[in-house]
């Protein structure tokens, strides 16, 4: 998730924290995870993905797409969209509580 957040434009650890806060509140700051990605050579000092980071991100996207295809096999688009809307509403309800 951190790599994807950076791929989507977050450039500082603070921006990563802000973008991911709704999803990982219990995990605290993502600073150590960003530091790990930098140590792997996947994130440059500018906060952008390096070539190796872009390749790792592409591999991750392929895995997610494969998993999603397996998980949703036999589920039509309308049912899938209904499920996603329902889960989003559940999450919003919990956030508001």
XYZ file of C-alpha atoms in Angstrom:
97
model
C 0.000 0.000 0.000
C 2.814 2.410 0.792
C 4.459 1.813 -2.578
C 1.152 2.400 -4.339
C 0.534 5.574 -2.328
C 3.897 6.905 -3.453
C 3.161 5.863 -7.045
C -0.048 7.906 -6.825
C 1.877 11.052 -5.897
C 2.686 11.183 -2.179
C 6.264 12.456 -1.954
C 7.005 12.869 1.760
C 6.481 10.507 4.679
C 3.927 12.985 6.013
C 1.975 12.844 2.745
C 2.079 9.049 2.875
C 0.795 9.134 6.474
C -2.031 11.504 5.549
C -3.085 9.448 2.534
C -3.002 6.156 4.398
C -4.423 7.298 7.753
C -7.952 5.987 7.113
C -6.578 2.532 6.333
C -3.779 2.029 8.849
C -4.621 4.182 11.855
C -3.728 1.382 14.275
C -0.314 0.941 12.627
C 0.823 4.493 13.310
C 3.242 6.352 11.069
C 4.387 4.876 7.789
C 7.815 6.568 8.169
C 9.587 3.241 8.890
C 7.969 1.644 5.840
C 8.991 4.569 3.607
C 12.528 4.280 5.012
C 12.539 0.567 4.161
C 11.455 1.316 0.589
C 14.257 3.881 0.324
C 16.770 1.340 1.685
C 15.640 -1.126 -0.994
C 16.332 1.522 -3.626
C 12.675 1.763 -4.600
C 12.128 5.381 -3.509
C 14.493 8.229 -4.359
C 15.424 11.063 -2.011
C 12.894 13.188 -3.941
C 10.127 10.827 -2.812
C 9.513 9.515 -6.312
C 9.731 5.866 -7.291
C 13.015 4.806 -8.833
C 13.131 2.496 -11.841
C 13.391 -0.443 -9.421
C 10.460 0.968 -7.441
C 8.338 1.277 -10.563
C 9.166 -2.332 -11.458
C 8.247 -3.496 -7.934
C 5.020 -1.510 -8.123
C 4.165 -3.087 -11.483
C 4.757 -6.568 -10.025
C 2.497 -5.726 -7.103
C -0.240 -4.452 -9.408
C -0.052 -7.682 -11.410
C -0.478 -9.731 -8.225
C -3.425 -7.621 -7.081
C -5.126 -7.942 -10.474
C -4.606 -11.703 -10.461
C -5.979 -12.000 -6.926
C -8.943 -9.763 -7.773
C -9.748 -11.857 -10.858
C -9.670 -15.048 -8.798
C -11.715 -13.557 -5.960
C -14.423 -12.157 -8.229
C -14.698 -15.038 -10.691
C -18.363 -15.690 -11.429
C -19.509 -12.381 -9.874
C -21.063 -10.012 -12.379
C -20.149 -6.316 -12.437
C -23.438 -5.147 -10.912
C -23.093 -7.475 -7.915
C -19.462 -6.483 -7.469
C -20.323 -2.764 -7.496
C -23.135 -3.350 -4.988
C -20.743 -5.187 -2.682
C -18.153 -2.421 -2.872
C -20.760 0.294 -2.190
C -22.065 -1.691 0.779
C -18.581 -2.147 2.239
C -17.784 1.549 1.717
C -20.965 2.464 3.573
C -20.064 0.079 6.410
C -16.625 1.696 6.667
C -18.124 5.192 6.662
C -20.552 4.175 9.410
C -17.689 2.864 11.534
C -15.607 5.990 10.978
C -18.531 8.180 12.034
C -19.186 6.138 15.192
